[in-house]
PDB file of C-alpha atoms in Angstrom:
ATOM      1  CA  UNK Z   1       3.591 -14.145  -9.420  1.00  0.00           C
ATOM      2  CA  UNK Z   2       1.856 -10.934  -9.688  1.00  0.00           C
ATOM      3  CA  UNK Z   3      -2.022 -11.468  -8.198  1.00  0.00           C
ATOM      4  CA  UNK Z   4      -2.340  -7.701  -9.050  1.00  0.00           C
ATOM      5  CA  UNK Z   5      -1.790  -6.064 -12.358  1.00  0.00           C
ATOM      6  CA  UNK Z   6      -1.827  -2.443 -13.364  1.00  0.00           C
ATOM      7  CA  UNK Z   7      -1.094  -2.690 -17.025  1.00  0.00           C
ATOM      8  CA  UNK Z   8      -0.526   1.157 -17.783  1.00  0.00           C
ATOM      9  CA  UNK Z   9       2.178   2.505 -15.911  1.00  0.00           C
ATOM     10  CA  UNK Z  10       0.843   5.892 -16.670  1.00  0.00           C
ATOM     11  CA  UNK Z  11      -2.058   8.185 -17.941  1.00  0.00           C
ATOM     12  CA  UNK Z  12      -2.645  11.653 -19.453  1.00  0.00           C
ATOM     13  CA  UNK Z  13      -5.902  13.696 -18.787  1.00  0.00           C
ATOM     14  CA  UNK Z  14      -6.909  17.168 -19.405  1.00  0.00           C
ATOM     15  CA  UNK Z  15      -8.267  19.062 -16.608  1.00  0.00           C
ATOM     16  CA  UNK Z  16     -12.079  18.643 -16.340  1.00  0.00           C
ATOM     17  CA  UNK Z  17     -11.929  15.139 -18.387  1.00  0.00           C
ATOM     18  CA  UNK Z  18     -12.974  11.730 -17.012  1.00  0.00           C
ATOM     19  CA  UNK Z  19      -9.796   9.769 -16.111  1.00  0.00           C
ATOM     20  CA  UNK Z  20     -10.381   6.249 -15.746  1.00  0.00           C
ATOM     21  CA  UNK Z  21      -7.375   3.960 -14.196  1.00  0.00           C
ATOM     22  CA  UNK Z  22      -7.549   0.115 -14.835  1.00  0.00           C
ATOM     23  CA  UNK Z  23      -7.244  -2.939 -12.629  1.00  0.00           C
ATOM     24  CA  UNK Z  24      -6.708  -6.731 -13.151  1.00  0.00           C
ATOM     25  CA  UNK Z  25      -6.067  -9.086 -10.432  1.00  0.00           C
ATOM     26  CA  UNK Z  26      -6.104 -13.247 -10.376  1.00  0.00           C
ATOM     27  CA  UNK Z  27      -7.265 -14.186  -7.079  1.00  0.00           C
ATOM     28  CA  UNK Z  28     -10.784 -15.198  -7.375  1.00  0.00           C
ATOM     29  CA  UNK Z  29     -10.606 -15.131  -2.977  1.00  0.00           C
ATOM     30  CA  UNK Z  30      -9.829 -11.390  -2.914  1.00  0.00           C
ATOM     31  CA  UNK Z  31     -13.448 -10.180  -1.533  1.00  0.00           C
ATOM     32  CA  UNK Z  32     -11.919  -6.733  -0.562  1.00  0.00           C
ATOM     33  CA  UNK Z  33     -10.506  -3.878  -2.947  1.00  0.00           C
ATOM     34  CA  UNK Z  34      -8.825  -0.557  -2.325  1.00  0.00           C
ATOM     35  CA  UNK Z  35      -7.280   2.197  -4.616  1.00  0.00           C
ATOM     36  CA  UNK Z  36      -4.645   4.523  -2.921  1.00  0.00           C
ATOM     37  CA  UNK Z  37      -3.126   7.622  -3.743  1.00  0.00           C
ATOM     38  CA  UNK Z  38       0.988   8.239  -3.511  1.00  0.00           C
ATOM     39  CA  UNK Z  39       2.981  11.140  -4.012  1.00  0.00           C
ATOM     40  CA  UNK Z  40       6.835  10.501  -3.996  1.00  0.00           C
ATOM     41  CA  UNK Z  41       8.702   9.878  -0.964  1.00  0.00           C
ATOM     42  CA  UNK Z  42       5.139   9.551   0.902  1.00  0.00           C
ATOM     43  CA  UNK Z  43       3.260   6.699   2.222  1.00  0.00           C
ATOM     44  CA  UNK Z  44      -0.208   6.230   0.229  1.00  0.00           C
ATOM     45  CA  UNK Z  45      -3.184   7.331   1.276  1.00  0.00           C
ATOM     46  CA  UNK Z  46      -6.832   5.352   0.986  1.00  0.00           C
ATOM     47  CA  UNK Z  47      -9.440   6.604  -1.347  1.00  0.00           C
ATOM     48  CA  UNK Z  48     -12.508   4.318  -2.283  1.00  0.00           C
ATOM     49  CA  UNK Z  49     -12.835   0.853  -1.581  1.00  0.00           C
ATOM     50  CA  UNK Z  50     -15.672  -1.485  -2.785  1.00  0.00           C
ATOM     51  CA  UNK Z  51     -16.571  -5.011  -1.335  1.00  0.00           C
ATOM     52  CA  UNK Z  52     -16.782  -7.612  -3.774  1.00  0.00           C
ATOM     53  CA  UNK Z  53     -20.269  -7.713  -2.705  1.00  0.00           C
ATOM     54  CA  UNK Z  54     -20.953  -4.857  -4.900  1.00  0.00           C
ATOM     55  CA  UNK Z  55     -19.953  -3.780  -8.056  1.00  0.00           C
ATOM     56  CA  UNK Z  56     -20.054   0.205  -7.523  1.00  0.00           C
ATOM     57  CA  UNK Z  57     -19.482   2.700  -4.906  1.00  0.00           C
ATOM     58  CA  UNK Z  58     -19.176   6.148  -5.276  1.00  0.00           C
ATOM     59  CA  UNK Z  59     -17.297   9.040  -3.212  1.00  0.00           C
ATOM     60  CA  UNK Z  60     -17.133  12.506  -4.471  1.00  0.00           C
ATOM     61  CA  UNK Z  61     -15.931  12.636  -7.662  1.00  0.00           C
ATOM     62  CA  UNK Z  62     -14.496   9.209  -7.225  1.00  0.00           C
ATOM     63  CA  UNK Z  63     -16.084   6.172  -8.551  1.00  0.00           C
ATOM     64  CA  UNK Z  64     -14.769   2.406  -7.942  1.00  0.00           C
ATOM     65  CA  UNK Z  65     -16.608  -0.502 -10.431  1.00  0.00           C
ATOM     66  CA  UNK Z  66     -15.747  -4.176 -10.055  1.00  0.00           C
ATOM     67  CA  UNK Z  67     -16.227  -6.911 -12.380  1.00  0.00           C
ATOM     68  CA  UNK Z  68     -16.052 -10.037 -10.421  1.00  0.00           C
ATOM     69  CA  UNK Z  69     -16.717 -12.165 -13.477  1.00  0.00           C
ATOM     70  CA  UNK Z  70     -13.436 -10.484 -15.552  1.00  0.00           C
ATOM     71  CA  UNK Z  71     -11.189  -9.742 -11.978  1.00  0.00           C
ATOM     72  CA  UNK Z  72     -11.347  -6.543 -13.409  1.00  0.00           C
ATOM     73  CA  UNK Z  73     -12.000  -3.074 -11.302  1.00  0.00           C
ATOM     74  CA  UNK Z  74     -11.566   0.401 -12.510  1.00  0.00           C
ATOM     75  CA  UNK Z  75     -11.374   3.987 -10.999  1.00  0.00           C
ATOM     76  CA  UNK Z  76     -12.942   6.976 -12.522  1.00  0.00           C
ATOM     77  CA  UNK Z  77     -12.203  10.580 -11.327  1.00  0.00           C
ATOM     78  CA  UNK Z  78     -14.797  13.003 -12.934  1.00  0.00           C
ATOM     79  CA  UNK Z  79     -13.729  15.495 -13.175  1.00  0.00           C
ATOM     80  CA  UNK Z  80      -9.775  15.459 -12.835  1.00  0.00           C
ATOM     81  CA  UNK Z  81      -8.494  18.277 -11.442  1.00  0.00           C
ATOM     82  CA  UNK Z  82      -4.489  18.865 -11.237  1.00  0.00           C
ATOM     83  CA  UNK Z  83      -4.140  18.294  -7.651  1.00  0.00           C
ATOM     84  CA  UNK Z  84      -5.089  14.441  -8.399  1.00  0.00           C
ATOM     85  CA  UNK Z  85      -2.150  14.390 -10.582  1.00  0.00           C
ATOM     86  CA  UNK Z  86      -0.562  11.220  -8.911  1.00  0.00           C
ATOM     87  CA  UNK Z  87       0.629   7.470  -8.524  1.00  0.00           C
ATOM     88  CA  UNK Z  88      -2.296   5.705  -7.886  1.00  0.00           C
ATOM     89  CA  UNK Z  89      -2.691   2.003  -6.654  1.00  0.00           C
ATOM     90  CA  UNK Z  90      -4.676  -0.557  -6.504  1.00  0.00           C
ATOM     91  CA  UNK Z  91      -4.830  -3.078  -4.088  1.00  0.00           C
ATOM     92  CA  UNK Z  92      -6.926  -6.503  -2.724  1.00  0.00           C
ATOM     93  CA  UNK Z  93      -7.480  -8.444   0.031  1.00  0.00           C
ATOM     94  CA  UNK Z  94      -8.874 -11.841   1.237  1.00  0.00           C
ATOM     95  CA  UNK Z  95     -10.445 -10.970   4.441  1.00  0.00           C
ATOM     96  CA  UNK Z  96     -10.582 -14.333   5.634  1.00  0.00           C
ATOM     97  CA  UNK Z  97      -7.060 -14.641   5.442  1.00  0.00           C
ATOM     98  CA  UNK Z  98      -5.672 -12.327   7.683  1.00  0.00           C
ATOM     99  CA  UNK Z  99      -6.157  -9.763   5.491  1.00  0.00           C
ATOM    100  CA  UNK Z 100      -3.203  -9.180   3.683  1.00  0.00           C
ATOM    101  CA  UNK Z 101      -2.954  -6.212   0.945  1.00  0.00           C
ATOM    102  CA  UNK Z 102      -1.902  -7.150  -2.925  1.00  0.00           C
ATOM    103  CA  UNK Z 103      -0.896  -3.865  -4.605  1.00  0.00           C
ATOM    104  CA  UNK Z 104      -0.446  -3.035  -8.139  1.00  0.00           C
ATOM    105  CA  UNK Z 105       2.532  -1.491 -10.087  1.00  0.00           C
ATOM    106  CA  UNK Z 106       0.535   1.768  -9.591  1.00  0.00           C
ATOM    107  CA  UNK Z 107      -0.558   3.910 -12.999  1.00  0.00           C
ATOM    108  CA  UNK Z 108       0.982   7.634 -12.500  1.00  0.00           C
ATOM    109  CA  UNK Z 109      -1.905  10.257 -14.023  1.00  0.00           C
ATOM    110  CA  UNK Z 110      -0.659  13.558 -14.801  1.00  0.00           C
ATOM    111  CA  UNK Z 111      -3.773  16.094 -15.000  1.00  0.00           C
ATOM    112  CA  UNK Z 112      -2.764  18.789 -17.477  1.00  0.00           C
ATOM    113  CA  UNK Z 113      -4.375  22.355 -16.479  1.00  0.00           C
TER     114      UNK Z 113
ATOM    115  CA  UNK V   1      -6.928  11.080   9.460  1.00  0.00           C
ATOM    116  CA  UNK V   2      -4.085   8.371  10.071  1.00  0.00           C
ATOM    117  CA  UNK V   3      -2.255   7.971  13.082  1.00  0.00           C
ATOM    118  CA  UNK V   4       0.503   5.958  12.185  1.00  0.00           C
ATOM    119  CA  UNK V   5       4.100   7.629  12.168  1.00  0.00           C
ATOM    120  CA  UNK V   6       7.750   5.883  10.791  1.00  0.00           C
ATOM    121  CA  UNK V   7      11.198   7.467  11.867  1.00  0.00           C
ATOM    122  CA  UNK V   8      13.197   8.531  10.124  1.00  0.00           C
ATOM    123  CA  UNK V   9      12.095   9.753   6.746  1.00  0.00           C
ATOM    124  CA  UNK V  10      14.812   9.464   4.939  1.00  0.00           C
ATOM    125  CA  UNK V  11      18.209   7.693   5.824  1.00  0.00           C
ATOM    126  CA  UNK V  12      21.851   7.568   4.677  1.00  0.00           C
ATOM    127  CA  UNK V  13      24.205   4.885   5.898  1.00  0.00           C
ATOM    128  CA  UNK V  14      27.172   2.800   5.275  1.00  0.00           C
ATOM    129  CA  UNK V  15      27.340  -0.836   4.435  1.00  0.00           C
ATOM    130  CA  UNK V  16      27.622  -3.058   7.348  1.00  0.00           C
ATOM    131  CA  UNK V  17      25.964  -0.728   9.697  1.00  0.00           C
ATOM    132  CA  UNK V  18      22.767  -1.935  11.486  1.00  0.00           C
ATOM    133  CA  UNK V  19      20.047  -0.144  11.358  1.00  0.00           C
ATOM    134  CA  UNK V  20      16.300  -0.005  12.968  1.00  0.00           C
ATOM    135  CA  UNK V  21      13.223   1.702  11.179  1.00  0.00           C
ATOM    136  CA  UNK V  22      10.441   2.928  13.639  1.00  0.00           C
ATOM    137  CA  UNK V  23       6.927   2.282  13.337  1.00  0.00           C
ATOM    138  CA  UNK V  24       4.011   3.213  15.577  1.00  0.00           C
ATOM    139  CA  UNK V  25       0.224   3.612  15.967  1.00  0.00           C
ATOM    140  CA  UNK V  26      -1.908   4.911  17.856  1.00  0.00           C
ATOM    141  CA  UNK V  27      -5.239   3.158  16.669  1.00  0.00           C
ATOM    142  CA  UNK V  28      -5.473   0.369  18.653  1.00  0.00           C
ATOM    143  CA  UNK V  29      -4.694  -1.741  15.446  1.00  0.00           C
ATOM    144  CA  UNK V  30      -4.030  -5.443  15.930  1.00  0.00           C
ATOM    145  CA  UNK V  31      -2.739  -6.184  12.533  1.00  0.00           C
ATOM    146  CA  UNK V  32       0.222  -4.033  11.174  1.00  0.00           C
ATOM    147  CA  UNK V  33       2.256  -4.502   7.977  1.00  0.00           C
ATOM    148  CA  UNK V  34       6.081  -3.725   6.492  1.00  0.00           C
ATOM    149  CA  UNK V  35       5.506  -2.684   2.715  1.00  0.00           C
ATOM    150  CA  UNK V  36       9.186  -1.943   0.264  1.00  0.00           C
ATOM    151  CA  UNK V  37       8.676  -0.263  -2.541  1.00  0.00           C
ATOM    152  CA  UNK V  38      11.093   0.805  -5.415  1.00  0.00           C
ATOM    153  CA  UNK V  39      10.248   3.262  -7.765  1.00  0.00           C
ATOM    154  CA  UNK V  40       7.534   2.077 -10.750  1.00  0.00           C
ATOM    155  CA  UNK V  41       7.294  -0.995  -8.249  1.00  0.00           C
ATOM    156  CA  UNK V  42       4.263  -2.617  -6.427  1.00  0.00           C
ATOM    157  CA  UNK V  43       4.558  -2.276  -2.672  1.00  0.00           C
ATOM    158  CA  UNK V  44       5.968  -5.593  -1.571  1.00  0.00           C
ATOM    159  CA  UNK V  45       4.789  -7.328   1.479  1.00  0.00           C
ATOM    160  CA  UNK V  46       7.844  -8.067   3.221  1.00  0.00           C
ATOM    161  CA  UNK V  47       6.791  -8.459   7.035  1.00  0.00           C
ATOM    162  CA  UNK V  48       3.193  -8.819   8.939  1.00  0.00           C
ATOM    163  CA  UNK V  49       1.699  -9.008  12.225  1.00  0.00           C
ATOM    164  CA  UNK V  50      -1.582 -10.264  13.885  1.00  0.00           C
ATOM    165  CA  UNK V  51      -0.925  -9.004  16.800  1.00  0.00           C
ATOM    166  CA  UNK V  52       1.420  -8.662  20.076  1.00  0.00           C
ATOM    167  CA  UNK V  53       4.202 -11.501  20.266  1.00  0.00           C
ATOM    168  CA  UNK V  54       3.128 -12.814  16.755  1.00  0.00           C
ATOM    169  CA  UNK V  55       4.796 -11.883  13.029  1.00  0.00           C
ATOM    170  CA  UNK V  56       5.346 -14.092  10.135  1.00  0.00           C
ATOM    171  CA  UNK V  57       7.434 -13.381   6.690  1.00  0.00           C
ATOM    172  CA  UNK V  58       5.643 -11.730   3.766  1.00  0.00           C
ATOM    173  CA  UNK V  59       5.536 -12.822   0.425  1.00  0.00           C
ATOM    174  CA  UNK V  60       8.679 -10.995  -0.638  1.00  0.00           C
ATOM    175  CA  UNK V  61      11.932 -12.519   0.751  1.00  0.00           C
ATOM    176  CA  UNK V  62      13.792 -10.310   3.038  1.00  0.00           C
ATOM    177  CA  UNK V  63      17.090  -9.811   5.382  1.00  0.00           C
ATOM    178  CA  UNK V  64      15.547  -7.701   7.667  1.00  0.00           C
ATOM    179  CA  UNK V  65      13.384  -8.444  11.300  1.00  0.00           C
ATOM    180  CA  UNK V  66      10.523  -7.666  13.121  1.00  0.00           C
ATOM    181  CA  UNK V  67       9.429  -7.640  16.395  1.00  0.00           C
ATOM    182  CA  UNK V  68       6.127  -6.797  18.239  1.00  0.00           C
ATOM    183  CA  UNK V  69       6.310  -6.402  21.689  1.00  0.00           C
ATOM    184  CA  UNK V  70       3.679  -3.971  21.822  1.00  0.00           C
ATOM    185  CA  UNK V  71       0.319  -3.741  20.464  1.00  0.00           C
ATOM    186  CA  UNK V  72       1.587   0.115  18.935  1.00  0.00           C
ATOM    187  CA  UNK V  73       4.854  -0.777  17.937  1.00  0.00           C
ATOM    188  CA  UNK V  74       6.106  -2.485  15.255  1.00  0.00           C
ATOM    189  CA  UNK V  75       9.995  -1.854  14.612  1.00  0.00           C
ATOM    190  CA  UNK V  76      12.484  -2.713  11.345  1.00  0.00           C
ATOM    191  CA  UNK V  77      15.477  -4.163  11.793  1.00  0.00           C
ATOM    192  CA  UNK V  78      18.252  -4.397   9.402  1.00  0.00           C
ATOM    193  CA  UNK V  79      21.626  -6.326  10.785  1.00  0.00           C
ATOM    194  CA  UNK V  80      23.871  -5.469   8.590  1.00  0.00           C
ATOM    195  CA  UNK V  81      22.646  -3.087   5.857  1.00  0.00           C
ATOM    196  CA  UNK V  82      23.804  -3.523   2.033  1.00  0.00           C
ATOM    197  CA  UNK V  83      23.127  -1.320  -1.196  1.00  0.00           C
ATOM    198  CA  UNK V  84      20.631  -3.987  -2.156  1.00  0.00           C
ATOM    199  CA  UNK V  85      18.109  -2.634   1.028  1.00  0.00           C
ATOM    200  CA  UNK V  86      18.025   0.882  -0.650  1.00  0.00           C
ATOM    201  CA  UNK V  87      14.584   1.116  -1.025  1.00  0.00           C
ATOM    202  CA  UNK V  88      11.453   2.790   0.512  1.00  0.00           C
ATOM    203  CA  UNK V  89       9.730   0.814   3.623  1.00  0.00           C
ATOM    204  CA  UNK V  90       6.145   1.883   4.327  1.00  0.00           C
ATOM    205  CA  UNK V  91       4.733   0.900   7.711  1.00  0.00           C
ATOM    206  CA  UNK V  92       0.869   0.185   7.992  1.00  0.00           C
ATOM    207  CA  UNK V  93      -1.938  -1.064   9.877  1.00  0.00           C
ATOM    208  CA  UNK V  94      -5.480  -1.965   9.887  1.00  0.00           C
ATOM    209  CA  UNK V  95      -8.960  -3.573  11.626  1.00  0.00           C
ATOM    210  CA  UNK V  96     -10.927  -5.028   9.326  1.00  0.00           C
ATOM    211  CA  UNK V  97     -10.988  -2.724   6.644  1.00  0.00           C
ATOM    212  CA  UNK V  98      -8.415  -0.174   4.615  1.00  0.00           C
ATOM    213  CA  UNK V  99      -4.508  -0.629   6.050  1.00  0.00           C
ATOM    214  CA  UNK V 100      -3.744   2.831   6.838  1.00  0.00           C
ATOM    215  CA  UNK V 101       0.236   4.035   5.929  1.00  0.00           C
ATOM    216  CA  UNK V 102       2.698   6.021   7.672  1.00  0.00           C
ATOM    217  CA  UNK V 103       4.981   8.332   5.590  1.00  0.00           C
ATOM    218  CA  UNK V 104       7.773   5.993   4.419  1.00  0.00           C
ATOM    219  CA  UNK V 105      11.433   5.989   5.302  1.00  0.00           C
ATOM    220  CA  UNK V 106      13.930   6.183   2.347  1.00  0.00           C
ATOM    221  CA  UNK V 107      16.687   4.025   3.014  1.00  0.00           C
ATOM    222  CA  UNK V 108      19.860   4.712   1.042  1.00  0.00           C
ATOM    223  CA  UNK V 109      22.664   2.373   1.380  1.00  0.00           C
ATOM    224  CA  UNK V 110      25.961   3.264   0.472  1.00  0.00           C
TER     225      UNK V 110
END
């Protein structure tokens, strides 16, 4: 069973626009959450994380919110540029329990010059 | 930046053959992870380790081995490899917070 769920497999933006890429996951013991960035044939690469602790943290023109109370966490990119034109996924943790990553199905964004 | 590195990248072999992916780090990391991922796919935990001598099964079922004999090496093994491995294996690690990933290997079984 899927503890993390990316429900749109993809995402069209206009350069300069607010992209905004969704998150649901159903373990109420993650405490730890991640979005990564993948281009094909490459391993993913970190971006933000957030604590569950918090429900915003900011980095560049990257912006992680969590809802604790819906298992919910988004990613905005303001403003999307075509070099962010990627798969991106989402991923938790429990950090009590060893740690282990839960990923998503990823959502590919294609940023349109 | 990431210093974690898999060998090869990309691989092409016959059914039967066995076959070991490298992975390695240089970050001191005690805990390192085997991810496969197909295409439109979540990355599927398939192999983890705490640390040096110890490794348990992920939550995704899988033919393949691990060892960890050293605290910077944490190798693939696939006895006797079948179309069903083609996939993409991503190697990572981490301390206590983000798992850092190496570039992949694309395994292609024919």
């Amino acid at each position: 069973d899927q503890q993390v769920k990316q429900n749109s497999p993809s995402l069209s933006v206009q350069e300069g626009r607010i992209s905004i890429l969704n998150c649901d996951y159903t373990n109420s013991m993650f405490d730890y959450f991640l979005w990564y960035k993948k281009y094909p044939a490459e391993g993913p690469t970190f971006l933000i994380s957030i604590s569950s602790i918090k429900d915003k943290n900011e980095d560049g023109r990257f912006t992680v919110f969590l809802n604790k109370s819906a298992k919910h966490l988004s990613l905005h990119i303001v403003p999307s540029q075509p070099g962010d034109s990627a798969v991106y996924f989402c991923a938790a943790s429990d950090r009590y329990n060893f740690n282990k990553f839960y990923f998503g199905s990823g959502t590919k964004l294609n940023v349109k010059p | 930046e990431a210093d974690i590195y898999q060998t090869p990248r990309y691989l092409v072999i016959g059914t039967g053959k066995k076959i070991t992916l490298e992975c390695s780090q240089t970050m001191g990391h005690d805990k390192m992870y085997w991810y496969q991922q197909d295409p439109g796919m979540e990355l599927h935990l398939i192999h983890y380790s705490y640390g040096v001598n110890s490794t348990e099964k992920g939550d995704l079922s899988s033919e393949s081995t691990v060892s960890r004999i050293r605290t910077e090496h944490f190798p693939l093994t696939l006895e006797s490899a079948r179309p069903s491995h083609t996939s993409q294996y991503l190697c990572a690690s981490s301390d206590q917070g983000e798992a850092f990933f190496g570039q992949g290997t694309r395994l292609t079984v024919v």
